[in-house]
Coordinates of C-alpha atoms in Angstrom, one line a residue:
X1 CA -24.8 -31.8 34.8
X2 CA -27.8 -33.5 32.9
X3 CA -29.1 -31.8 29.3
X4 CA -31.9 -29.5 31.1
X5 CA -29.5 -28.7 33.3
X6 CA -26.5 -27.4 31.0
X7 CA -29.3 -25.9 29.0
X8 CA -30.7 -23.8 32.2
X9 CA -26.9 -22.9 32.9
X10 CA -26.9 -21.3 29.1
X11 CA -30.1 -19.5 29.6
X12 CA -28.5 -18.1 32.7
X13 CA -25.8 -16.7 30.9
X14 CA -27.3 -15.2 28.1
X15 CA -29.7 -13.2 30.7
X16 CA -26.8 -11.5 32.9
X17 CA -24.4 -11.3 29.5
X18 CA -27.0 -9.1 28.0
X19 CA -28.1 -7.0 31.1
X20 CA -26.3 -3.6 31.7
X21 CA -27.3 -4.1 35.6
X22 CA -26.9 -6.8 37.8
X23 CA -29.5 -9.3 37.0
X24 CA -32.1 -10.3 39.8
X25 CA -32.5 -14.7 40.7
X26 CA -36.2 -14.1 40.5
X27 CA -35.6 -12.7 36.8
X28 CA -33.6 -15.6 36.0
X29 CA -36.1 -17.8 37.7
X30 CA -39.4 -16.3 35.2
X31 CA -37.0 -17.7 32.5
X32 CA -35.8 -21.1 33.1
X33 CA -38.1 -24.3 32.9
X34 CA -40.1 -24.9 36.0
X35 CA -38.8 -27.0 38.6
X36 CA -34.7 -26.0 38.0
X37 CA -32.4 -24.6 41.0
X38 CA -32.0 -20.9 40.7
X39 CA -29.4 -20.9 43.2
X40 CA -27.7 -24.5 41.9
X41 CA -27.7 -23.1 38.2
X42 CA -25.9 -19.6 39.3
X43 CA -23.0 -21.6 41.4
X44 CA -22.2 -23.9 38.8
X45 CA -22.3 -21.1 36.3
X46 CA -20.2 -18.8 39.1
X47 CA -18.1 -21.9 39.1
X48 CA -17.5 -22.1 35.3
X49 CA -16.4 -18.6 34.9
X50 CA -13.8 -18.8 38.4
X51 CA -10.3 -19.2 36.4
X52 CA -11.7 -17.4 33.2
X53 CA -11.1 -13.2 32.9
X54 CA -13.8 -12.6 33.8
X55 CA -16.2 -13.5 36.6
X56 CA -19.6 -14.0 37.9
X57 CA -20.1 -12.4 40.8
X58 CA -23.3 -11.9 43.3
X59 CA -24.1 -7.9 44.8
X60 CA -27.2 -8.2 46.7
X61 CA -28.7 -11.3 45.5
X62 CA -28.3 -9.9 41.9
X63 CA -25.6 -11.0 39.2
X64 CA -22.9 -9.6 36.7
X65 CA -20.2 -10.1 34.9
X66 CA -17.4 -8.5 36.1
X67 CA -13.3 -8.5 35.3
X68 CA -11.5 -10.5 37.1
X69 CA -9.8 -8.7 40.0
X70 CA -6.5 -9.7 39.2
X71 CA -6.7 -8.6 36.2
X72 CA -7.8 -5.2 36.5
X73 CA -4.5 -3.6 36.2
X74 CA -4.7 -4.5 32.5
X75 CA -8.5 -2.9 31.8
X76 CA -8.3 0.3 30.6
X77 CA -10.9 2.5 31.3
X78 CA -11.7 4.7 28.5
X79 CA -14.9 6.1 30.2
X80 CA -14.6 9.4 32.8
X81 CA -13.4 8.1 35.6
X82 CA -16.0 8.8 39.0
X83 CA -14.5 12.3 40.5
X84 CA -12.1 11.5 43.1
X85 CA -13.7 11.4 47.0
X86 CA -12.4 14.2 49.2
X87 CA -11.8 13.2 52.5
X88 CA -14.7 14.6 53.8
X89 CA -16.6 12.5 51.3
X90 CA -15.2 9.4 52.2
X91 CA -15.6 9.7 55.9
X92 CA -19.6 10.4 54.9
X93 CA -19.6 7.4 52.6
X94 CA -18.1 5.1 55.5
X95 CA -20.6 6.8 58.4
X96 CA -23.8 6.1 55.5
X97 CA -22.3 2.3 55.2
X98 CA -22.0 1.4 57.8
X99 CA -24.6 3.5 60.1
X100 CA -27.8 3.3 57.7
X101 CA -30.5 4.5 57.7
X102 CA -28.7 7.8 59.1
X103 CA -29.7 11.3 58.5
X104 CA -27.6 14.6 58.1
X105 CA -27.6 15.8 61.7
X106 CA -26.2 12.0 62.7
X107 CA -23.6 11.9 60.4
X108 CA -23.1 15.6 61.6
X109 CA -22.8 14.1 65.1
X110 CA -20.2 11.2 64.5
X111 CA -17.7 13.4 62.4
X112 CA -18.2 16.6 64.8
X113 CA -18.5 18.6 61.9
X114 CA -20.8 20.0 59.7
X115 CA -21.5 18.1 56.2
X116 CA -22.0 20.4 52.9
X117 CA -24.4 19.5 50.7
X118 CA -22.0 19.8 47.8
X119 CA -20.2 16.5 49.6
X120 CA -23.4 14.6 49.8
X121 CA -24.7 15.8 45.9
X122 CA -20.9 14.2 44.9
X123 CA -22.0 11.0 46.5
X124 CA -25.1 11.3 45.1
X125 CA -24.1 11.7 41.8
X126 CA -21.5 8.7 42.1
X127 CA -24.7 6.7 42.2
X128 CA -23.6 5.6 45.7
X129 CA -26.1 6.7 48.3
X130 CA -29.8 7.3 48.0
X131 CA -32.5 8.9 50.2
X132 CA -34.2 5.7 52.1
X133 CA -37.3 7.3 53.8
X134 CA -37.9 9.9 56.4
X135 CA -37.4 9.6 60.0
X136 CA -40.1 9.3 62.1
X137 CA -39.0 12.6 64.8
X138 CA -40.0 15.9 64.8
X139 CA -39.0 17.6 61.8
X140 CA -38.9 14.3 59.8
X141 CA -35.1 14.5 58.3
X142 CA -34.3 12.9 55.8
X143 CA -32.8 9.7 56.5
X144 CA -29.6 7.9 53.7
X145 CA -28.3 4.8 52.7
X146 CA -25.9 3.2 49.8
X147 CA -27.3 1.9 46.7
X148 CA -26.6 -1.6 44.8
X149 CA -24.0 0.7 42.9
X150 CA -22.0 1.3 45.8
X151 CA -21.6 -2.7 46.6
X152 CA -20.5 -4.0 42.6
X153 CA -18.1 -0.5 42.9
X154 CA -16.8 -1.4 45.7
X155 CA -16.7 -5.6 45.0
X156 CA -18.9 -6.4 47.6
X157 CA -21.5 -9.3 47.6
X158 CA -24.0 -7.6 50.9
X159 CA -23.2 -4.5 53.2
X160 CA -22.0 -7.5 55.9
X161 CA -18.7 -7.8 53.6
X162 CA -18.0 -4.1 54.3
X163 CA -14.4 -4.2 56.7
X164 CA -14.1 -3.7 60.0
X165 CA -13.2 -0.1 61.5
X166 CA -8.9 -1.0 61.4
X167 CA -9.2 -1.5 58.1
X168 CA -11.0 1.8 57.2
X169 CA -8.5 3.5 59.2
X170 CA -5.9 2.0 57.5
X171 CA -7.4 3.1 54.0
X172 CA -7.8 6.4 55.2
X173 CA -11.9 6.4 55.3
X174 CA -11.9 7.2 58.7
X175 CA -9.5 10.1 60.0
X176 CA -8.6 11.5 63.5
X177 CA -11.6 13.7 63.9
X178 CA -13.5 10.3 64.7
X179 CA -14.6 9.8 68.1
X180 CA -11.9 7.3 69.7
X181 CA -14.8 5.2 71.3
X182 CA -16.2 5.4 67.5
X183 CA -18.0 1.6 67.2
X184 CA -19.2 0.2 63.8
X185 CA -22.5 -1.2 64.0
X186 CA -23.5 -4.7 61.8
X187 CA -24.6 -3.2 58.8
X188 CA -28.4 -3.9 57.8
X189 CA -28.6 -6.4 54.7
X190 CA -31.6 -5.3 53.2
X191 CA -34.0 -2.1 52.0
X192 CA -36.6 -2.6 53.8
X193 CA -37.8 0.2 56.4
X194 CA -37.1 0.4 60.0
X195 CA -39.5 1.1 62.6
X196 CA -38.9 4.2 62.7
X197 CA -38.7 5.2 59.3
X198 CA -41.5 6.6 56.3
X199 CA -40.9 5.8 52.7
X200 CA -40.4 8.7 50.4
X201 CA -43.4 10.2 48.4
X202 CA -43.7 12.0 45.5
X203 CA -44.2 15.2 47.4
X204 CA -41.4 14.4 50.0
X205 CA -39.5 14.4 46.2
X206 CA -40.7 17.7 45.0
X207 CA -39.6 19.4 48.9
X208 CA -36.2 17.6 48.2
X209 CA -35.8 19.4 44.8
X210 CA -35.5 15.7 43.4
X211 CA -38.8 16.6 41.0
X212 CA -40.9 19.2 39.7
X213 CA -44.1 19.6 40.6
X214 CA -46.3 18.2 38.4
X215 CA -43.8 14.7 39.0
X216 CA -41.4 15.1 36.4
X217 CA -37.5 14.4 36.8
X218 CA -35.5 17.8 37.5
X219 CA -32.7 17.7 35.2

């Protein structure tokens, strides 16, 4: 790789080394001289970091430095470890996956149960699912989805990597109460809204609890 080039890889590296979140190509792209590959500097810089402890590694066309996954066994984690899932709240976080943009009532309607709000606040607060918009039928539910959070967690580059429904039974995300002609539907890719959804306003926020009137954060 030419001078600019090695140069451009550098610059790369000092912007997701020093990021606490996954780092965005156009970011990196308002950075480096005009005229350089984005995508070519990010490969060859994935590429230098393969067989090193740690990786590069893409979630949702953003990047970060991440431990090597063979080597996570060593990596002790000093911080509080994210509350253990319940069942419950792992056959929600698969239905939210792989079914988004879904609301309560759907999610209701796949398990064949009723869903607490105490399991969807835990998910919440895992910084795994989000509120995407509001659903464009009477009564306007609320509709959810997983975060950017949820994919680096989890290892995944886009929602398409999620597994396929044996697998999930086989980790246990998916139990017996599941409907046996349960399908999995291709996962959407982006965050854009469908047809049928509304994006979230401040006063759908306020009705959610999510702020105080006024617009401030509720702590």
């Amino acid at each position: 790789m030419a001078g600019a080039g090695r140069e451009a890889v550098r610059i790369a590296e000092a912007l997701v080394f020093a990021s606490a979140e996954p780092v965005s190509e156009g970011f990196i792209a308002d950075r480096l001289p005009r005229g350089i590959d984005v995508k070519a500097i990010m490969r060859q810089l994935k590429e230098d970091y393969a067989p090193r402890g740690v990786n590069l590694v893409e979630v949702d066309g953003h990047w970060a430095f991440r431990t090597a996954a063979d080597l996570s066994f060593a990596i002790r984690k000093d911080e509080a470890e994210v509350k253990k899932l319940s069942r419950a709240a792992l056959e929600v976080l698969a239905i939210i996956a792989y079914h988004q943009p879904v609301t309560r009532a759907e999610i209701e309607d796949i398990r064949g149960v009723q869903t607490s709000k105490g399991t969807l606040d835990v998910l919440m607060e895992a910084g795994w699912v989000r509120f995407r918009g509001r659903r464009r039928t009477p009564g306007r539910p609320v509709t959810l989805g997983t975060t950017r959070d949820f994919l680096d967690h989890f290892g995944l580059e886009e929602l398409r990597d999620l597994p396929g429904l044996e697998e999930l039974k086989g980790a246990g995300l998916l139990s017996g109460r599941i409907p046996a002609n349960f399908n999995i539907p291709l996962p959407l890719t982006g965050d854009d809204l469908t047809e049928d959804e509304d994006p979230i306003t401040q006063l759908d926020l306020e009705e959610l609890g999510l702020l105080t009137p006024g617009g401030e954060a509720d702590e």
